[in-house]
Coordinates of C-alpha atoms (C1' of nucleotides) in Angstrom, one line a residue:
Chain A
X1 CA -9.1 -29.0 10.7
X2 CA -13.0 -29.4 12.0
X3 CA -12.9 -29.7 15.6
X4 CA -16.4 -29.1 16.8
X5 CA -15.9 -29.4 20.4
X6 CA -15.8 -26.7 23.3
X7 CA -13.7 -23.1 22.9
X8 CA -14.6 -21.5 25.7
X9 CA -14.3 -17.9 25.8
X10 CA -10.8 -18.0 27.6
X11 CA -8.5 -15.2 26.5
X12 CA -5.9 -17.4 24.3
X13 CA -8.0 -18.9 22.0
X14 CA -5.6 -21.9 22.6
X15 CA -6.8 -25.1 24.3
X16 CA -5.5 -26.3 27.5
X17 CA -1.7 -27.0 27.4
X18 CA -1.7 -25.0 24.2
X19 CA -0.5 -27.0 20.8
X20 CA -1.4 -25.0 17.9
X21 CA -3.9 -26.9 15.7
X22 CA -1.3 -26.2 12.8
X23 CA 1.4 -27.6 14.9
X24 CA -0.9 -31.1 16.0
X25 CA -1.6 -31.8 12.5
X26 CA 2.2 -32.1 11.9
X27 CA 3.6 -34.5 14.4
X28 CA 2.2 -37.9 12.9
X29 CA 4.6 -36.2 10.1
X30 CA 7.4 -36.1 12.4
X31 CA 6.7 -39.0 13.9
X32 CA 6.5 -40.6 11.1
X33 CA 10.1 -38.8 10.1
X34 CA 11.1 -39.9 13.0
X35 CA 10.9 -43.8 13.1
X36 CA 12.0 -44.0 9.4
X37 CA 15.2 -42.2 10.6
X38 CA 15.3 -44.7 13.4
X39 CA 14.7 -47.8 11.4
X40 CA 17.9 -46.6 9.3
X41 CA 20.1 -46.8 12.1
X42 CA 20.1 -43.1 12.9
X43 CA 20.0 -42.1 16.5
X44 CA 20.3 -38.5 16.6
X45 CA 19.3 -35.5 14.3
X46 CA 19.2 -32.2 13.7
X47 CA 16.6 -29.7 13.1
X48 CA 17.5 -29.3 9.4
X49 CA 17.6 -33.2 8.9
X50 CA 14.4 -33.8 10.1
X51 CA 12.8 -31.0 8.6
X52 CA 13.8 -32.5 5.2
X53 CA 12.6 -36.0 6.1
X54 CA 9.1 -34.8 6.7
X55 CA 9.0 -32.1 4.4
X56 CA 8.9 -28.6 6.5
X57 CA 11.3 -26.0 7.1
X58 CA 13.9 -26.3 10.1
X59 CA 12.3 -23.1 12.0
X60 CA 8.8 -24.3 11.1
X61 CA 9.8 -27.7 12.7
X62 CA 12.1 -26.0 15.6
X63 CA 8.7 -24.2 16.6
X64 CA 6.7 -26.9 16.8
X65 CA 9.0 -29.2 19.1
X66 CA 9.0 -25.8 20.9
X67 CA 5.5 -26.7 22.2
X68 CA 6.2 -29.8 23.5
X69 CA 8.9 -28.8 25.4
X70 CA 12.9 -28.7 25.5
X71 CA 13.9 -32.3 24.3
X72 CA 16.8 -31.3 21.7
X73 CA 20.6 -30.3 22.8
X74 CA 21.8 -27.3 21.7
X75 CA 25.3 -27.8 19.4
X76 CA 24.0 -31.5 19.0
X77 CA 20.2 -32.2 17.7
X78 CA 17.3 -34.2 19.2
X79 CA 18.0 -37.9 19.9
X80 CA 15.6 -40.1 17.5
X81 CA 14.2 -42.5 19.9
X82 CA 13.7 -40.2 23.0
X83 CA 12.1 -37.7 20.8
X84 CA 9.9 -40.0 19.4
X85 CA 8.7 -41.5 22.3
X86 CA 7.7 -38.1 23.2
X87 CA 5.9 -37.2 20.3
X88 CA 3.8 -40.5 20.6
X89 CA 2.9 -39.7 23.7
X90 CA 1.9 -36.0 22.7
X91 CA -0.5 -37.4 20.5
X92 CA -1.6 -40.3 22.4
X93 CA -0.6 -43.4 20.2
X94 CA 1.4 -44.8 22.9
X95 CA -1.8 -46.3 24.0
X96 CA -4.1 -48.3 21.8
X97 CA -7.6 -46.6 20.5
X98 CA -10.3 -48.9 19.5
X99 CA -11.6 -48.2 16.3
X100 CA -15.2 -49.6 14.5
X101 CA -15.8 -48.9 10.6
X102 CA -19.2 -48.3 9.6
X103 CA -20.1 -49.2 5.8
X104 CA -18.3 -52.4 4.6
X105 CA -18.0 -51.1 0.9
X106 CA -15.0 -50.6 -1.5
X107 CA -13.6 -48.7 0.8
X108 CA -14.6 -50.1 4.0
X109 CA -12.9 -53.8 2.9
X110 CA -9.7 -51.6 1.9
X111 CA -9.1 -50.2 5.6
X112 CA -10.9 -53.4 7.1
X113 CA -7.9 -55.3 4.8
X114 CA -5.2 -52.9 5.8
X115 CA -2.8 -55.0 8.1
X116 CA -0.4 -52.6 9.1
X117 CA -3.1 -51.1 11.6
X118 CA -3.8 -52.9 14.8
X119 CA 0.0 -52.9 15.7
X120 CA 0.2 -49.0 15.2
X121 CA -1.6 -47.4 18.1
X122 CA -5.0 -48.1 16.3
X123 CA -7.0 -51.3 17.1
X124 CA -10.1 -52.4 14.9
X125 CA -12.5 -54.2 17.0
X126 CA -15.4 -54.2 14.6
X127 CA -16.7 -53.9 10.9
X128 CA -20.2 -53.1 10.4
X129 CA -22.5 -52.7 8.1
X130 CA -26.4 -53.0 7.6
X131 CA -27.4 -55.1 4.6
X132 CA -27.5 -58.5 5.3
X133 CA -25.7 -59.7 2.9
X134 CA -22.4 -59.1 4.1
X135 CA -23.4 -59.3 7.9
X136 CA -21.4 -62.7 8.7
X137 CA -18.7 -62.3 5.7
X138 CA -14.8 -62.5 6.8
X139 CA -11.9 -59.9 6.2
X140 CA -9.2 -61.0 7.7
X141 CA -9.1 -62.2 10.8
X142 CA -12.9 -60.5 11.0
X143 CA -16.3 -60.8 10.3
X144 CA -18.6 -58.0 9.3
X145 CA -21.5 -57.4 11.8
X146 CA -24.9 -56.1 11.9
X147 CA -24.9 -52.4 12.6
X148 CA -27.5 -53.1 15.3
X149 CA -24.8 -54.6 17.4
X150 CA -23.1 -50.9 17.4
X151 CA -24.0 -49.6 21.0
X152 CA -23.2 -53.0 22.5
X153 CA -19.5 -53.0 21.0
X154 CA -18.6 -49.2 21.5
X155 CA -19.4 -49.4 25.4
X156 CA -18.1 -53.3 25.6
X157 CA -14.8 -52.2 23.3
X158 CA -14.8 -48.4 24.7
X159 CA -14.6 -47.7 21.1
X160 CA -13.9 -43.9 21.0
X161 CA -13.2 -43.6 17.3
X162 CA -15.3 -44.6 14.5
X163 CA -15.3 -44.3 11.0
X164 CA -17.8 -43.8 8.5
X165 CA -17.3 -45.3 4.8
X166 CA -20.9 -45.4 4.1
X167 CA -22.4 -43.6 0.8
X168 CA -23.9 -40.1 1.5
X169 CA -26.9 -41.3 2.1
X170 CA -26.9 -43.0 5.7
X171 CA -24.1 -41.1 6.6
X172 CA -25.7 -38.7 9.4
X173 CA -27.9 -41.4 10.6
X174 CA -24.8 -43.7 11.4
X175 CA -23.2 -40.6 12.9
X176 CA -25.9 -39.7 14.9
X177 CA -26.2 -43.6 16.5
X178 CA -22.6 -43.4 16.9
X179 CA -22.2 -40.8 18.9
X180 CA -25.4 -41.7 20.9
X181 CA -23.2 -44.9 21.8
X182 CA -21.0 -42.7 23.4
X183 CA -18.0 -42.6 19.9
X184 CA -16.0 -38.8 20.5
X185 CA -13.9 -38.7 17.6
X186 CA -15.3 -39.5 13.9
X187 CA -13.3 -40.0 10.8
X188 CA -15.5 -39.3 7.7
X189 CA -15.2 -40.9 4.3
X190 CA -18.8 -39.9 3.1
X191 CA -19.5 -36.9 1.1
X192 CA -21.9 -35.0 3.3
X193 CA -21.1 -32.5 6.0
X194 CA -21.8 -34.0 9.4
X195 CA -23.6 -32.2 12.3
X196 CA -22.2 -33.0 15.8
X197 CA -22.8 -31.9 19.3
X198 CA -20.4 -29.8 20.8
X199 CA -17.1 -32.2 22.2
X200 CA -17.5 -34.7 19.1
X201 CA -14.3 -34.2 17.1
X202 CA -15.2 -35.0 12.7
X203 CA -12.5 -35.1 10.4
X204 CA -13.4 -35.4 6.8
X205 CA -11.7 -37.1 3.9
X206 CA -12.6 -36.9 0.7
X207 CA -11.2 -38.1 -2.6
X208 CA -13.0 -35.7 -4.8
X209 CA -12.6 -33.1 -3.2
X210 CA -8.5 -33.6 -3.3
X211 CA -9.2 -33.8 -6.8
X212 CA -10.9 -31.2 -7.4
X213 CA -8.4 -28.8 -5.7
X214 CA -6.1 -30.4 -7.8
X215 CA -8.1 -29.6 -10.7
X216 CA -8.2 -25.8 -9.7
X217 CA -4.7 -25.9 -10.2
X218 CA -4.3 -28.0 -13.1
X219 CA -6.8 -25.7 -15.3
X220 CA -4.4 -22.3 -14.2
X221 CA -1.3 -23.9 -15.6
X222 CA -2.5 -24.7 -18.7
X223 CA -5.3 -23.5 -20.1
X224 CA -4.8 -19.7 -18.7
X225 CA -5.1 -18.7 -22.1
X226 CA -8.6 -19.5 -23.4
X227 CA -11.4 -19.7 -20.8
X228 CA -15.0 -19.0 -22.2
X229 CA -16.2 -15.5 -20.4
X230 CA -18.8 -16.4 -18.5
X231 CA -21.2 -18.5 -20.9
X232 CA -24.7 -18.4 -20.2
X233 CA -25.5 -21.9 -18.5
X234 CA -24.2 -24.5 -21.1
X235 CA -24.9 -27.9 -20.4
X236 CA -22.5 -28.7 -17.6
X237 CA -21.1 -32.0 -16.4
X238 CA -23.2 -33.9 -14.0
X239 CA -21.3 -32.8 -10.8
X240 CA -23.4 -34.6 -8.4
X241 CA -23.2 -35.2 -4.3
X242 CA -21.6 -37.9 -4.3
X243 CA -18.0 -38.2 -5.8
X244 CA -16.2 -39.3 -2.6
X245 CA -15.4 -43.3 -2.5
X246 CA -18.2 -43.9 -0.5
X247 CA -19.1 -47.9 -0.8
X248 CA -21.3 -50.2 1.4
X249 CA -25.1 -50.2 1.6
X250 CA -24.3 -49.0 5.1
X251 CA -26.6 -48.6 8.1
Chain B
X1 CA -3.1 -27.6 1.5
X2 CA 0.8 -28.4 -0.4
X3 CA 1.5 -26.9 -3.8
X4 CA 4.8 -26.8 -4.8
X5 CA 4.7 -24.5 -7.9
X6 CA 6.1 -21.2 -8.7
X7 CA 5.7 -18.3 -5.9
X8 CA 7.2 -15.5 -7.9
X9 CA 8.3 -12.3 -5.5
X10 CA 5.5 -9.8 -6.9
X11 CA 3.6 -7.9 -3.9
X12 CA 0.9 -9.4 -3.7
X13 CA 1.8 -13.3 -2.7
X14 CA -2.0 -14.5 -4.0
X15 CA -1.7 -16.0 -7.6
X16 CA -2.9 -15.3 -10.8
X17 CA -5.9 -14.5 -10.8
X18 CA -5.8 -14.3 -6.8
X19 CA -7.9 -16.7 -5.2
X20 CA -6.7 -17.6 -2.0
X21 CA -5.9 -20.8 -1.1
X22 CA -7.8 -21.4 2.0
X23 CA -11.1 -20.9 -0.6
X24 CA -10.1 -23.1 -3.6
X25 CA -10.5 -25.7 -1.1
X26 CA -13.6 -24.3 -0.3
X27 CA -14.9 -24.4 -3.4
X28 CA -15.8 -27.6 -4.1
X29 CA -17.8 -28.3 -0.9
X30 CA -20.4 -25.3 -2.2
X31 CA -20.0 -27.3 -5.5
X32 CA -21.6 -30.2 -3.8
X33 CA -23.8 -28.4 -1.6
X34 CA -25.5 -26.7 -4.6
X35 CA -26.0 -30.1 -6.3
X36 CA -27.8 -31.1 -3.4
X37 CA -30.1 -27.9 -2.9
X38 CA -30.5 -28.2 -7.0
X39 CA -31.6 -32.2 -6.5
X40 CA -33.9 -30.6 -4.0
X41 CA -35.5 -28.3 -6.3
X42 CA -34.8 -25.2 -4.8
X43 CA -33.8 -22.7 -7.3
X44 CA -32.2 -20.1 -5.1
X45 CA -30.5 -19.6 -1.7
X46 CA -29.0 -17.4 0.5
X47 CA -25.7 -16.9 2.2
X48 CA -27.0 -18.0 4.8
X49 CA -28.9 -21.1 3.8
X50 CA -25.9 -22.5 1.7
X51 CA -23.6 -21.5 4.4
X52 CA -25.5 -24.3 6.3
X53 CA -25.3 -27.0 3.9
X54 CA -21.5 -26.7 3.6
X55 CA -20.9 -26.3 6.9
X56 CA -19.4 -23.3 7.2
X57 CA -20.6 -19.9 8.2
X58 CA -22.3 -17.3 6.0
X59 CA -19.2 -14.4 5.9
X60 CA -16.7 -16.7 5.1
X61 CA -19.2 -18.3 2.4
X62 CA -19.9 -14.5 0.8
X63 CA -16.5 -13.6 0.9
X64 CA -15.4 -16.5 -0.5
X65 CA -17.7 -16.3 -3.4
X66 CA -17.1 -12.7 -4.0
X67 CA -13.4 -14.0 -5.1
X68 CA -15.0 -15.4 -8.1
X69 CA -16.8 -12.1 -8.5
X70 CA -20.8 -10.7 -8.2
X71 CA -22.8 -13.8 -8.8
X72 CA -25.5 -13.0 -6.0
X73 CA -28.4 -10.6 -5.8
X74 CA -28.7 -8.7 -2.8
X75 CA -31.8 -8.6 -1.2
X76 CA -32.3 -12.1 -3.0
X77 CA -29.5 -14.1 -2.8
X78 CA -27.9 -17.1 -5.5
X79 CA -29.3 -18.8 -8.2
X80 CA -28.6 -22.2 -7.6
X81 CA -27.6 -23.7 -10.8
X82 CA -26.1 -21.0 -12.2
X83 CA -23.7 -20.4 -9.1
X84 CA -23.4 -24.0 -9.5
X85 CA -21.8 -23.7 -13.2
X86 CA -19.7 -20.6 -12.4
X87 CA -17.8 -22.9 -9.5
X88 CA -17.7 -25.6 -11.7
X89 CA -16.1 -23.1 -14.5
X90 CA -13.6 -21.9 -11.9
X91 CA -12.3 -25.3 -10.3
X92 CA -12.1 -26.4 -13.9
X93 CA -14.8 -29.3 -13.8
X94 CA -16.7 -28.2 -16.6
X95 CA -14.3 -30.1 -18.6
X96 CA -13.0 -33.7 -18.4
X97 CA -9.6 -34.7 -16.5
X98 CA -8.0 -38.0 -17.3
X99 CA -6.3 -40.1 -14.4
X100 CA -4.5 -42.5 -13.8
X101 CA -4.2 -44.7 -10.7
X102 CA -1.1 -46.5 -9.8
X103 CA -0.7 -49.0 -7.5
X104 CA -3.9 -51.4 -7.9
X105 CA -4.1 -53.1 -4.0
X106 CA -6.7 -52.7 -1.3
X107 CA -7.2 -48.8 -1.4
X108 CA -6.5 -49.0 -5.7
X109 CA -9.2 -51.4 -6.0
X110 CA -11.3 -49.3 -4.1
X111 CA -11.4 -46.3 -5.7
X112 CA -11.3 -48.0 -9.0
X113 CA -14.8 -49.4 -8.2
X114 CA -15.8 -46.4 -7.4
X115 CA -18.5 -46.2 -10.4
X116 CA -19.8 -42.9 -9.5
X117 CA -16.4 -41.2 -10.8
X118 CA -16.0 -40.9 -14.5
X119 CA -19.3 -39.0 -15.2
X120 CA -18.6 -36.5 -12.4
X121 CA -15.1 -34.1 -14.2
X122 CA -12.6 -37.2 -13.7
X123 CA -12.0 -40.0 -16.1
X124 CA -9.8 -43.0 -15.0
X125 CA -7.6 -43.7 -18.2
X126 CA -5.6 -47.0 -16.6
X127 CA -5.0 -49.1 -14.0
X128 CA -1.7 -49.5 -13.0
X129 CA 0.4 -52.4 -11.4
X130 CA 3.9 -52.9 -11.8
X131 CA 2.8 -56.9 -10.6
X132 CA 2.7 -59.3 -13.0
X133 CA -0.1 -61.1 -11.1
X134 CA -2.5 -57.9 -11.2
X135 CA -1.6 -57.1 -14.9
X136 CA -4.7 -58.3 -17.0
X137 CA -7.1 -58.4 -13.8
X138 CA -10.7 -57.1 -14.8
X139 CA -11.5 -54.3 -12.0
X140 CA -15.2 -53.0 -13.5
X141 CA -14.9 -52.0 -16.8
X142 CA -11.1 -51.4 -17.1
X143 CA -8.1 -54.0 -17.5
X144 CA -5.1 -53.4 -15.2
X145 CA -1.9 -52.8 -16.5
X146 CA 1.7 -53.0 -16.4
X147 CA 3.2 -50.2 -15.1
X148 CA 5.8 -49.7 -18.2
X149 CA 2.9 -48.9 -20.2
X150 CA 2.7 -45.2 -18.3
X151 CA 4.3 -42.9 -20.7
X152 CA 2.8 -44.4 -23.8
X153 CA -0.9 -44.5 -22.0
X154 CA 0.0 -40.6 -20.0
X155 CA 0.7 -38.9 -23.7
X156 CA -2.0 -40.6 -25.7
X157 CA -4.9 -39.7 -23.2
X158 CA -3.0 -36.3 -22.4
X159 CA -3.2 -37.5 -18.8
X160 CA -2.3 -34.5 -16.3
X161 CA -3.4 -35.9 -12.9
X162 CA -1.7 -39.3 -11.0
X163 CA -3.1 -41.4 -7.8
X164 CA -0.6 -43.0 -6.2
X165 CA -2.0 -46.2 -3.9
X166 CA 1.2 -48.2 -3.6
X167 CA 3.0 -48.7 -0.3
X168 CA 5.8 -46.6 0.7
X169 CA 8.5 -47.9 -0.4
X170 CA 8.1 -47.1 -4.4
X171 CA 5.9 -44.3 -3.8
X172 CA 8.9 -41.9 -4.9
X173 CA 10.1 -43.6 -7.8
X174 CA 6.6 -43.9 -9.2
X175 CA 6.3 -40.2 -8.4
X176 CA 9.4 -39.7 -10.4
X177 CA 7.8 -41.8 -13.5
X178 CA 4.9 -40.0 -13.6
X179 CA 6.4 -36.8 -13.2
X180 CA 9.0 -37.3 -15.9
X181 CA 6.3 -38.8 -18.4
X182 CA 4.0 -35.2 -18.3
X183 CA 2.0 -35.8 -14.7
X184 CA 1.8 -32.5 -13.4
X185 CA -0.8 -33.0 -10.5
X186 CA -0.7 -36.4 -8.0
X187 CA -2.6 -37.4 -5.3
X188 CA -0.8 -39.4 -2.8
X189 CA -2.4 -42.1 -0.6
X190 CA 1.0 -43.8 0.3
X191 CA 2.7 -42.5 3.2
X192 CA 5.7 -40.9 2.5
X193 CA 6.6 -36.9 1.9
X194 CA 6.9 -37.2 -2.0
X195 CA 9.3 -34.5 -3.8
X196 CA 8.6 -33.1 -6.9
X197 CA 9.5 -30.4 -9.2
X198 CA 8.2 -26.7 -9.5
X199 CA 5.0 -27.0 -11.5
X200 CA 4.1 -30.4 -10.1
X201 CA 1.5 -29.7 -7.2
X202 CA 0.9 -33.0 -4.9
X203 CA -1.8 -33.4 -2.5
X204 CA -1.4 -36.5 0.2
X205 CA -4.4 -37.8 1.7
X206 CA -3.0 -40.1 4.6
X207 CA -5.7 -42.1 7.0
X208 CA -3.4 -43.2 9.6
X209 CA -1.9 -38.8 10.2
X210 CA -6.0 -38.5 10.3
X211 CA -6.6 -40.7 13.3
X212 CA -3.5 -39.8 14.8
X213 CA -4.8 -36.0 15.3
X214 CA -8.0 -37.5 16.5
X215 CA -6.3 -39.5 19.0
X216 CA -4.9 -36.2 19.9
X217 CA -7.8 -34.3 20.8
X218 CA -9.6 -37.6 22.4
X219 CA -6.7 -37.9 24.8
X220 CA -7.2 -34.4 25.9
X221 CA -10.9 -35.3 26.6
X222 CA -10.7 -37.8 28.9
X223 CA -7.1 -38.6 29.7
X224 CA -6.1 -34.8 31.0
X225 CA -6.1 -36.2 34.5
X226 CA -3.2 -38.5 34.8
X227 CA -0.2 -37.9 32.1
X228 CA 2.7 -40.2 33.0
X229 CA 5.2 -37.0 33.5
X230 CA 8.3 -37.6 31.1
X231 CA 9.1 -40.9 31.7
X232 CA 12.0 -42.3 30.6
X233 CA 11.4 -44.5 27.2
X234 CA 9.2 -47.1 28.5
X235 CA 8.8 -49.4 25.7
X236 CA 6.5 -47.8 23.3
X237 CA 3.9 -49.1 20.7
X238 CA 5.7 -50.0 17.0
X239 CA 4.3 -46.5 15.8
X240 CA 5.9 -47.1 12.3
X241 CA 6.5 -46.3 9.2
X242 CA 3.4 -47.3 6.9
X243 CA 0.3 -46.8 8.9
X244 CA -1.2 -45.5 5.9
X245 CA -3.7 -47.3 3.3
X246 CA -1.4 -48.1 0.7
X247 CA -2.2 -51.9 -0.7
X248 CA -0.7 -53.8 -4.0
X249 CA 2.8 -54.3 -4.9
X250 CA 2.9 -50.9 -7.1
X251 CA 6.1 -50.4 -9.4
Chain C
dA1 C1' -43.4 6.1 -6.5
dG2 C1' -41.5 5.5 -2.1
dG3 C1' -40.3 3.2 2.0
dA4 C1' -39.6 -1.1 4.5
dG5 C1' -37.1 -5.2 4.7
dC6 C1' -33.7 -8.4 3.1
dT7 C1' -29.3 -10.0 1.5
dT8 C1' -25.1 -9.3 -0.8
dG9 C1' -20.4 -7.6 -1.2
dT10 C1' -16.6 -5.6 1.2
dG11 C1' -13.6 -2.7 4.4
dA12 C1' -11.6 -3.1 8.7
dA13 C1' -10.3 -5.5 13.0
dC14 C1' -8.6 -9.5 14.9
dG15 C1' -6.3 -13.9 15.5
dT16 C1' -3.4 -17.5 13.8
dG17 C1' 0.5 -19.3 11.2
dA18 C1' 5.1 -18.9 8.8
dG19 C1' 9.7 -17.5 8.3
dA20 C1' 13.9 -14.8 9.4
dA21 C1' 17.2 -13.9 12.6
dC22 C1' 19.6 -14.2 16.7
dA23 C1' 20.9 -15.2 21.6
dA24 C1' 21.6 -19.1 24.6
dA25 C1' 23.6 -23.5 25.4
dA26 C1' 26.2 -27.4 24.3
dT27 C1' 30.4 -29.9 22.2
dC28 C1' 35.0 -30.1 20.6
dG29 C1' 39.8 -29.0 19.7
dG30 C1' 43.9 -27.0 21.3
Chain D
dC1 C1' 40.3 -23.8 30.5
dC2 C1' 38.9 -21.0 26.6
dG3 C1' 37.4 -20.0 22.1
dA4 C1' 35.4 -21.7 17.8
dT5 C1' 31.6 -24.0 16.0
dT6 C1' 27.2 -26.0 15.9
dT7 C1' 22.4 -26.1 16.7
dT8 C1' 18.5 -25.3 19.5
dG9 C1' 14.7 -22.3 21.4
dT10 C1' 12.6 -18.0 21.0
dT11 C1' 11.5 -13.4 19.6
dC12 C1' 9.9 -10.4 16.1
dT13 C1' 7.8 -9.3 11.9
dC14 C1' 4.8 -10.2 8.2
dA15 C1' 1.3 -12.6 5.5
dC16 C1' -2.8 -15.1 5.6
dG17 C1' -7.4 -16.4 7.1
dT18 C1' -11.6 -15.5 9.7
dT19 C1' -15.1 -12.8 11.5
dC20 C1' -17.7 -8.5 12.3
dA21 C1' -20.3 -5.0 10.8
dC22 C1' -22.4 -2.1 7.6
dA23 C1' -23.3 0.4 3.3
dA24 C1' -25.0 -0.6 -1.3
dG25 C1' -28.5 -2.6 -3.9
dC26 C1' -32.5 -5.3 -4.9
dT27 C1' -37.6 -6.6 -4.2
dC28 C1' -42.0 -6.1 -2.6
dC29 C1' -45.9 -3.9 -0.7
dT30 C1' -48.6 0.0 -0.1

DNA sequence: AGGAGCTTGTGAACGTGAGAACAAAATCGG
DNA sequence: CCGATTTTGTTCTCACGTTCACAAGCTCCT
């Protein structure tokens, strides 16, 4: 959770309409719950059955719908399709976003490559990267662009989300052109934390960092027994900046 | 944040050794802001200044470190590197952690390029495909191969953590494999709510719940004037099931 | 040596999130 | 039509996470 943009001083700390950031992180889950429920044929559900097929806890779940309104029948459960539809439309992917990836990489051909995506609420209307080289190359139904082109896309396209799978390096520089272009919302592959004005949303995702975490966890189970007290600076591993998937020569 | 291990009823719910969750994921951003201020040259830092280069601010930073116990001087502030190796010592990165990726299509290949990954804690072990077409494709250094090969390669290489990168659909019975071969730790790209054992912890990285909660907070941005007010199941976008990154034909 | 000036480490206040438990509302069977 | 049963929506309580604010401790200068 990184929003950057305005919290005025208001006395609930909640915005607007007031869904819990906690709560908005969780109904792509349902959603997601949600149509797979529908594309087996089931049109109505309980509390407890959706909780299962996305993972939470029925009062968890029940709490969260609570925000978005009364749509469920007591004695009965919610009815799949309606309450899907109104999820959607909570989040907003009833109407299509235009999206442009920045840094045509490993990772940037991956999402670039990823079908499933301009039929889902999310539309990519361009792939751009800096060098050259892959300026003019096709994914898809797409060809990569020159970066340069940026601010003429985003206010042709009204792109409002971009994302960032350059390497570290570039990284603010792309953000910073982006959101001169007038881009609100930024999805961020690149290891580096990215300044923003106020009113720019950043979300960060970041392989090593998962793994890391994951490593945390790892080490407790095991190896509780025997960990060296506190050597004195032994040569350690080359942890460096930039363990995220990063790929692309960028901007 | 999703472990599923053992939360046994003694008073105090932290773990162990008691670092709370909300700062083992912490952690590893101050790991790569120190590398940076140490590829900088600067040999010390304060709350404050490292606070800045993570992105977070300077209490939560000091209380955060003081979990892992007095490595500051007051009056002074941190020595870089040897803050540096205590984090590294207590996410467990001093030593080496063999993976496994399974599932070698757009996002696999991806991160299996990704060169800048086994001198940084993580070593990719094998490439795995349960495709015969993929089986024997050269991806860097490393061959991929057949999926059937898991428990042989998981107990010789004593591999502990899993990526999954197929689709959805045998996300879960890949999850299962691993799991039942000695996995104890996954990271999950496909989309799907994975179940595992006590013991196993699983982390999901999803792109598609990532834009969603963007779209979110951009609707409330600009759209807050005119909400269609409950209407009544117009036809809606085909939000489905796999908006995630998932690519090859997995197991 | 002693005081001024920083910066850490932490106790306490506050806000947010999770889960238990229950009352309100709907269906269904007799 | 009424009571039994089911399941939602909500209230209450507790745990967790964040932030403030300050005392303790270190360095440096005089």
């Amino acid at each position: 959770m990184t929003r950057a943009s305005s919290r005025r001083p208001g006395p609930p700390t909640r915005t607007e309409r007031g869904i819990p950031e906690a709560t908005v992180a969780r109904l792509p889950v349902y959603l997601r719950a949600l149509t797979a429920l529908s594309d087996n044929g089931i049109a109505t559900a309980s509390s407890e059955d959706l909780a299962t097929a996305a993972g939470v806890n029925s009062a968890k779940l029940r709490k969260d719908l609570s925000y978005l309104g009364s749509y469920g029948t007591r004695g009965v459960g919610y009815d799949v399709e309606y309450l899907r539809y109104q999820i959607a439309r909570e989040i907003g992917v009833t109407q299509d976003w235009a999206v442009v990836i920045v840094g045509i990489g490993n990772l940037g051909h991956a999402l670039a490559n990823y079908s499933g995506f301009g039929t889902r609420g999310f539309r990519i209307v361009a792939l751009l990267d800096a060098d050259p080289k892959l300026v003019g190359e096709r994914i898809g139904d797409m060809e990569v662009r020159d970066f340069a082109e940026l601010e003429d896309i985003v206010e042709r396209d009204r792109v409002s989300i971009g994302v960032i799978t350059t390497p570290a390096g570039p990284a603010q520089e792309v953000c910073d052109r982006l959101v001169a272009a007038g881009v609100t919302s930024i999805l961020n592959f690149a290891p580096v934390v990215l300044s923003v004005p106020d009113g720019v949303d950043i979300r960060k995702v970041d392989l090593s960092i998962e793994l890391q975490i994951l490593a945390y966890h790892e080490q407790r189970k095991s190896g509780e027994a025997a960990l060296p007290q506190v050597p004195e600076l032994p040569a350690m591993n080359g942890l460096s900046d930039l363990p995220s998937v990063g790929g692309g020569v960028g901007a």
